[in-house]
PDB file of C-alpha atoms in Angstrom:
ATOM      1  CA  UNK A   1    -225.340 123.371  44.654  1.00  0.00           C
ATOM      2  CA  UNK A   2    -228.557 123.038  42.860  1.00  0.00           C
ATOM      3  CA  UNK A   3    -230.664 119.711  42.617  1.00  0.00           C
ATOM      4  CA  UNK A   4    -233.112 120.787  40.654  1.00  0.00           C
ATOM      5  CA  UNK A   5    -234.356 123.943  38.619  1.00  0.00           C
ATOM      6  CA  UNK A   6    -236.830 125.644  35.827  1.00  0.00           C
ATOM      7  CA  UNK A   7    -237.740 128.479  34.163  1.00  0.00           C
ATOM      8  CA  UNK A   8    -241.009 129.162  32.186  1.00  0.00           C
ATOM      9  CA  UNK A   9    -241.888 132.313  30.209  1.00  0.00           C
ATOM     10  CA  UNK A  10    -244.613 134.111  32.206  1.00  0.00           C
ATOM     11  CA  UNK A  11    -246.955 136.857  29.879  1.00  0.00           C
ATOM     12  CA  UNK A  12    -247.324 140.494  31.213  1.00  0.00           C
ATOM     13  CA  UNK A  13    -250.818 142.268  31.306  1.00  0.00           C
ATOM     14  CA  UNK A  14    -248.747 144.636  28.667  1.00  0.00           C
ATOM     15  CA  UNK A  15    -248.188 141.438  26.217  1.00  0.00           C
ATOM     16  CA  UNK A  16    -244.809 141.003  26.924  1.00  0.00           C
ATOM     17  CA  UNK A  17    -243.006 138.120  28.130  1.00  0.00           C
ATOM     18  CA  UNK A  18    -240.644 137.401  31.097  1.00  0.00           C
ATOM     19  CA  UNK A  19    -238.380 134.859  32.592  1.00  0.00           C
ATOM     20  CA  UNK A  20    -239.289 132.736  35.930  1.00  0.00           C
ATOM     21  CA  UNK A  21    -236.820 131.157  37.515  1.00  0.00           C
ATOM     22  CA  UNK A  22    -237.216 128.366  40.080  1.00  0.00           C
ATOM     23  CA  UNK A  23    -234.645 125.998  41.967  1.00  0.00           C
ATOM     24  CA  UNK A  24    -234.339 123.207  44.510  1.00  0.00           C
ATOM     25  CA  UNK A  25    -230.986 123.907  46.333  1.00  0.00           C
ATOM     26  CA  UNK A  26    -228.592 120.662  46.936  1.00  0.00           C
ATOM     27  CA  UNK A  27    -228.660 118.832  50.006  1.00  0.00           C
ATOM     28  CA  UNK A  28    -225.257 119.993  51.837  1.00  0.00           C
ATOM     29  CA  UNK A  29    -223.543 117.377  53.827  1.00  0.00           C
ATOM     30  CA  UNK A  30    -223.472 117.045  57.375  1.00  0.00           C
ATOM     31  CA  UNK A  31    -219.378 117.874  57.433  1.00  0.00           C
ATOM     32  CA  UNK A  32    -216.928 118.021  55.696  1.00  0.00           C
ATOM     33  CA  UNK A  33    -214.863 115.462  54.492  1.00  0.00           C
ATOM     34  CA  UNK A  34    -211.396 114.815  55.561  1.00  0.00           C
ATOM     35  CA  UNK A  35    -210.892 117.137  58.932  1.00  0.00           C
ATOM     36  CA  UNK A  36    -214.121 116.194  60.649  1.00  0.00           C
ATOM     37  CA  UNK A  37    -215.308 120.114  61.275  1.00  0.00           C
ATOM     38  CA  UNK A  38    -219.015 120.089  62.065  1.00  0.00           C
ATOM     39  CA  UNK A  39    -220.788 122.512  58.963  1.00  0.00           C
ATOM     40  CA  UNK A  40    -224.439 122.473  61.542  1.00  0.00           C
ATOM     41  CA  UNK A  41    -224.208 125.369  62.652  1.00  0.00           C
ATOM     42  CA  UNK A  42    -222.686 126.052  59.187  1.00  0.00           C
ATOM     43  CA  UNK A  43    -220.198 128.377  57.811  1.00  0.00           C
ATOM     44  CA  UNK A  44    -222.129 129.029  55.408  1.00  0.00           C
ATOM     45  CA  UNK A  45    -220.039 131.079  52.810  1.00  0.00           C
ATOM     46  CA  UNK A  46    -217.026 130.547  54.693  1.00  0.00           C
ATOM     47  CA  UNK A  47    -215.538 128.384  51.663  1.00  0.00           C
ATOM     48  CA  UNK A  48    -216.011 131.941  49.521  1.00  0.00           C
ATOM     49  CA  UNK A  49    -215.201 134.235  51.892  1.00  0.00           C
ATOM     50  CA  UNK A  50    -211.644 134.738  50.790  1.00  0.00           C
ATOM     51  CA  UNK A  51    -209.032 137.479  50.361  1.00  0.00           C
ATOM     52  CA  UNK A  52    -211.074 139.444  47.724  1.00  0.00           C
ATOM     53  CA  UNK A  53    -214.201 139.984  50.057  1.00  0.00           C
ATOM     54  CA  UNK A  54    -212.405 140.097  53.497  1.00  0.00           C
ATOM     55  CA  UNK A  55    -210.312 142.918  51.719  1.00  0.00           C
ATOM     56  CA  UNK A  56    -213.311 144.812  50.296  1.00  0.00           C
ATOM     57  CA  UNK A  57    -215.165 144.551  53.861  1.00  0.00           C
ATOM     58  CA  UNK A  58    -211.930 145.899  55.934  1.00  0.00           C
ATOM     59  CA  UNK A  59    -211.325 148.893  53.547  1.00  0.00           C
ATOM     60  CA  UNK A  60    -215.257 150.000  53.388  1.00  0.00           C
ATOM     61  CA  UNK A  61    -215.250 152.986  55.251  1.00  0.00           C
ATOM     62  CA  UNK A  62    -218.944 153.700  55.636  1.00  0.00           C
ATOM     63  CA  UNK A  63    -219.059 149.874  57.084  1.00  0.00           C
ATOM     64  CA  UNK A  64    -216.122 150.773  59.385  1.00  0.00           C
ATOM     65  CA  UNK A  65    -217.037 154.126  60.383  1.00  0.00           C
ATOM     66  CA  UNK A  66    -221.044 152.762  61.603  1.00  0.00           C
ATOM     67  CA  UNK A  67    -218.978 150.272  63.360  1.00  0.00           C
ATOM     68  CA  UNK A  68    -216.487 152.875  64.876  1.00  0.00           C
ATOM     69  CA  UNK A  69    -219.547 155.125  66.025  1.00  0.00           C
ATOM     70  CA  UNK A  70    -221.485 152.578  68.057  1.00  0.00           C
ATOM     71  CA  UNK A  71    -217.836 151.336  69.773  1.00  0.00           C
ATOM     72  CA  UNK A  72    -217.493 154.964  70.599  1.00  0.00           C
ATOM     73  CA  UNK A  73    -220.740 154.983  72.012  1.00  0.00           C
ATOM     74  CA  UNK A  74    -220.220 151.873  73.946  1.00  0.00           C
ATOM     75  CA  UNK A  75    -216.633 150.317  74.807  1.00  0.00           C
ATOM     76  CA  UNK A  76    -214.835 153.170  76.047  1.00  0.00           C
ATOM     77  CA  UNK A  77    -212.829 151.943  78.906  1.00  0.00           C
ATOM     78  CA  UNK A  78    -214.547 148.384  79.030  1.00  0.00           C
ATOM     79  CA  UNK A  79    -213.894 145.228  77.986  1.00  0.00           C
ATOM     80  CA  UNK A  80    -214.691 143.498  74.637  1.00  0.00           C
ATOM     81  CA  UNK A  81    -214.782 140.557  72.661  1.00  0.00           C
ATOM     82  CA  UNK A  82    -214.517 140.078  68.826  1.00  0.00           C
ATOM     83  CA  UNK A  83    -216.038 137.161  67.554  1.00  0.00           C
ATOM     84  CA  UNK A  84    -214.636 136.046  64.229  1.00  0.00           C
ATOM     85  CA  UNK A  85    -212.004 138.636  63.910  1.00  0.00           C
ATOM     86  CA  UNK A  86    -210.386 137.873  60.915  1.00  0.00           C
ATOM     87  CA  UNK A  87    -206.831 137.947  59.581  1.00  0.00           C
ATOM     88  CA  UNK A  88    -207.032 141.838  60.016  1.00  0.00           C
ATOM     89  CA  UNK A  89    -208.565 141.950  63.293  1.00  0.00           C
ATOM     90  CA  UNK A  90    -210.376 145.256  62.149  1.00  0.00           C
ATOM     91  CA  UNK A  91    -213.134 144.924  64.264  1.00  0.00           C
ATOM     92  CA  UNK A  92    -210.497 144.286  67.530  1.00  0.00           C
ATOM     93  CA  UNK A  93    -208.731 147.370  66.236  1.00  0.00           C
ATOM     94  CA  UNK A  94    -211.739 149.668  65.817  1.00  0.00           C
ATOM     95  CA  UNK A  95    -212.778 148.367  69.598  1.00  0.00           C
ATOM     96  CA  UNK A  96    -209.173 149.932  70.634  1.00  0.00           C
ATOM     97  CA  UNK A  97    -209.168 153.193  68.490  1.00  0.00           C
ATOM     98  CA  UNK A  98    -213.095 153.871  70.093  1.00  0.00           C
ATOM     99  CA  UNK A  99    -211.072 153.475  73.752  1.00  0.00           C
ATOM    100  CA  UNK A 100    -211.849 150.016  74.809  1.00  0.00           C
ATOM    101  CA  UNK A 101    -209.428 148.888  77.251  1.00  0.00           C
ATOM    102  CA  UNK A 102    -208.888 145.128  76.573  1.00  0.00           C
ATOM    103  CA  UNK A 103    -209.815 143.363  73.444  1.00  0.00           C
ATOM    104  CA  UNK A 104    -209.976 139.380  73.319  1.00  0.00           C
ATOM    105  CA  UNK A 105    -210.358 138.619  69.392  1.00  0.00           C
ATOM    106  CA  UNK A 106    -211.470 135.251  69.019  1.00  0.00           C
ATOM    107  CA  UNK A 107    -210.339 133.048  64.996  1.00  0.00           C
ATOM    108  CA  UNK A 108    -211.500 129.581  64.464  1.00  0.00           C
ATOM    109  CA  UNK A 109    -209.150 129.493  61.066  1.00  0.00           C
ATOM    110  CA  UNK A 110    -205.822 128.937  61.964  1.00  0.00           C
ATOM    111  CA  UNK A 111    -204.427 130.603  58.823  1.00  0.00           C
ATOM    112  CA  UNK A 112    -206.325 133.938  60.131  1.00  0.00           C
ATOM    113  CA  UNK A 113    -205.689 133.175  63.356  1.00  0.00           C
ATOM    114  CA  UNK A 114    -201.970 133.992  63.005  1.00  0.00           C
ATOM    115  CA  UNK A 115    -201.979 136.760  60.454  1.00  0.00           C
ATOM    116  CA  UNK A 116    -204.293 138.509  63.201  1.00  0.00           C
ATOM    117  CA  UNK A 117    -201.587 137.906  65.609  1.00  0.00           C
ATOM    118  CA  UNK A 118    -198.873 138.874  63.252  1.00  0.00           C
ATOM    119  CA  UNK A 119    -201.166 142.152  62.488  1.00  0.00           C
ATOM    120  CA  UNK A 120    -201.361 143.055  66.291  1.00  0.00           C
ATOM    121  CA  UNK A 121    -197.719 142.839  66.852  1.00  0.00           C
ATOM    122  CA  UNK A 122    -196.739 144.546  64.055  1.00  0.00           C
ATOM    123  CA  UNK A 123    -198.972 147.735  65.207  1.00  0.00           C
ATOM    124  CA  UNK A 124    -198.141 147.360  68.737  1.00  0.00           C
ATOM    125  CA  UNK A 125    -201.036 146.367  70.478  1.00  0.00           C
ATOM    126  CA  UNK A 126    -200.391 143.102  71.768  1.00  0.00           C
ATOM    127  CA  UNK A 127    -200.907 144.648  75.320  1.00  0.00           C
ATOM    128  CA  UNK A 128    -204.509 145.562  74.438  1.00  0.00           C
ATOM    129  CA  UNK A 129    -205.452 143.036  71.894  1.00  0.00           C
ATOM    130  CA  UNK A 130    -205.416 139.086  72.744  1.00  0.00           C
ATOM    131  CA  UNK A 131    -205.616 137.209  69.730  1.00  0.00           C
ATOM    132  CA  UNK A 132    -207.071 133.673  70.827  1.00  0.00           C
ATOM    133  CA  UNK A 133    -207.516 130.413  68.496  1.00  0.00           C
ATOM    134  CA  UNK A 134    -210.460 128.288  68.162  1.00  0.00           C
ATOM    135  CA  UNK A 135    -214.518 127.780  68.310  1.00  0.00           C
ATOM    136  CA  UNK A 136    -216.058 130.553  69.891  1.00  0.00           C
ATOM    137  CA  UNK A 137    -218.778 128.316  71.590  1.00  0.00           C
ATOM    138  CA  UNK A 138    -215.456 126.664  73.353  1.00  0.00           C
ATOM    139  CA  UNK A 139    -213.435 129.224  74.393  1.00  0.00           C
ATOM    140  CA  UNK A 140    -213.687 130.664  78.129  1.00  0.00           C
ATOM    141  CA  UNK A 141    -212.486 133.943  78.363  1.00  0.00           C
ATOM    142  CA  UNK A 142    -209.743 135.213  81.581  1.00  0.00           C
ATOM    143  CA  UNK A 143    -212.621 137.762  82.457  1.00  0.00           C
ATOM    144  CA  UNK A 144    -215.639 138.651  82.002  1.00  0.00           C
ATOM    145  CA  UNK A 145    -216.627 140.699  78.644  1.00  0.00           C
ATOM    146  CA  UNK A 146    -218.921 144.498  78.506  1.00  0.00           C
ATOM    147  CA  UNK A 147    -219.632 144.109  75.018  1.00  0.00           C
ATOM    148  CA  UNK A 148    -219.228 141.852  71.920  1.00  0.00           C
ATOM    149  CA  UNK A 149    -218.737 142.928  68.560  1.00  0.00           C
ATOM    150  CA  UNK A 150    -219.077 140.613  65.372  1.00  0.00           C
ATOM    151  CA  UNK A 151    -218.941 140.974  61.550  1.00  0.00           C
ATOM    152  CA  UNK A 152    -220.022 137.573  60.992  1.00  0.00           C
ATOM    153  CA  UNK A 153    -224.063 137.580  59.449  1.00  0.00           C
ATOM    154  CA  UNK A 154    -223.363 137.781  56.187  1.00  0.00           C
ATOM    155  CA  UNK A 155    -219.881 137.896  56.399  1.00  0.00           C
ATOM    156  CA  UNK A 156    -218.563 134.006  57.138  1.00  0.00           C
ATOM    157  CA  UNK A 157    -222.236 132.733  59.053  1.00  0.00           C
ATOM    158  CA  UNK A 158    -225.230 132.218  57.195  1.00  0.00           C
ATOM    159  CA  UNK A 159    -228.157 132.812  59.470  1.00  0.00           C
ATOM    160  CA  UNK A 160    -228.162 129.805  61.508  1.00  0.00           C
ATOM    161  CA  UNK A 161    -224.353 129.618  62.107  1.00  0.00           C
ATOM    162  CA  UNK A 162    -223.997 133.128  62.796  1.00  0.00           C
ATOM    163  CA  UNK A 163    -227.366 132.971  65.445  1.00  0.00           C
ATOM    164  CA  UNK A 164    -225.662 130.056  66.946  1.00  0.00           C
ATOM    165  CA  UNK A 165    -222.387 132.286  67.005  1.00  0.00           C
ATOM    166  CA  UNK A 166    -223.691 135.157  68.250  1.00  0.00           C
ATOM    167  CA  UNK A 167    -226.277 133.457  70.909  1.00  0.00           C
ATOM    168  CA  UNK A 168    -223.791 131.449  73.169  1.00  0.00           C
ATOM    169  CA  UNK A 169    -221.583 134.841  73.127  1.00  0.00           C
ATOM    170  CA  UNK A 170    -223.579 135.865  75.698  1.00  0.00           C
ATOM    171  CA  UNK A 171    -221.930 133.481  78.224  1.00  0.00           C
ATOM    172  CA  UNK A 172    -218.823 135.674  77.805  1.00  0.00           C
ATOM    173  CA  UNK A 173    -221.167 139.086  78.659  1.00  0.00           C
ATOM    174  CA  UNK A 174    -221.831 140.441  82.105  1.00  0.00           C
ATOM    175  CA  UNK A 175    -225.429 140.955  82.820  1.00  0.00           C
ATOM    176  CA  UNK A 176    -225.240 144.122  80.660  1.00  0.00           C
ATOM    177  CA  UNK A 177    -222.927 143.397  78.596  1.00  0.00           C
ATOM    178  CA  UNK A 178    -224.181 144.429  74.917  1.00  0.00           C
ATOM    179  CA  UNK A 179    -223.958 143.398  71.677  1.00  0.00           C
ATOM    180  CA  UNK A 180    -222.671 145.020  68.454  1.00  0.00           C
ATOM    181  CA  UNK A 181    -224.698 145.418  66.295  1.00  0.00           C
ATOM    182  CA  UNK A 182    -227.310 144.999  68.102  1.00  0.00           C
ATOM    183  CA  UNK A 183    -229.616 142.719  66.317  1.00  0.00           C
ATOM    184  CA  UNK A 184    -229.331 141.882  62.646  1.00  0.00           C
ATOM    185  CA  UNK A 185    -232.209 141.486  59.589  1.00  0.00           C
TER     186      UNK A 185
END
């Protein structure tokens, strides 16, 4: 990923020396090859967000417990949308445990896609969580959402691909519909 790169030695006001390093990322390509998905908006570190990290992000509690907090301030008794809800659908589940009444968790990956389904069944709360398949910018929801909740900057988006994500979601809001979290640095 890296088209071009140095590193000079640099010398201290103290005498000593240290490293520099400088690099000229690749040029990505416009998609990828083979299944004809768009990468602009990108996903970013989608190719490395596997197993390992989606694992360490579901099971970090201080993570999940700032996430449970602002749902408990927030959903109870509404409607809410998950954006990118992974093969866990933790974020779906949190919505539910906080009191949300209806959750539509939206997966582009198909593979996630149905072990978020299989997930929901196997806890029982395919009456309260909707598991739905595909681009987030394409799907039309059966109702109108009250809030949004994402995990996706810095998760599976890079910057512009999550902003891109997390932007048209407001066509699924009501006029005061909010988003969780609220902004992101």
């Amino acid at each position: 990923g890296i088209a071009d790169a140095a590193v000079v030695a640099k010398k201290q006001p103290d005498g000593q020396s240290e490293l520099l390093a400088y690099y000229v990322p690749a040029a990505k390509p416009a998609t990828e090859s083979g299944n004809g998905l768009e990468l602009w908006p990108s996903f970013a570190e989608q190719s490395v967000y596997d197993e390992l990290l989606y694992g360490a992000m579901t099971h970090d509690e201080r993570r999940n417990q700032s996430y449970l907090r602002a749902m408990q301030k927030h959903v109870v008794g509404k409607v809410v949308v998950d954006i990118g809800t992974g093969p866990e659908a933790i974020l779906a589940r949190l919505a539910i445990q906080a009191g949300a009444r209806k959750v539509y968790a939206i997966e582009v990956e198909e593979d996630a896609y149905r072990k978020a389904c299989a997930r929901v069944d196997s806890l029982g709360l395919s009456e309260r969580i909707f598991v739905l398949q595909g681009d987030a910018t394409q799907i039309t929801l059966p109702e109108t959402a009250d809030v949004c909740v994402s995990a996706i900057v810095g998760a599976i988006g890079g910057t512009e691909g999550a902003a891109y994500l997390l932007n048209d979601a407001h066509r699924l809001l009501g006029t005061d519909g909010i988003m969780i979290p609220q902004r992101s640095v």
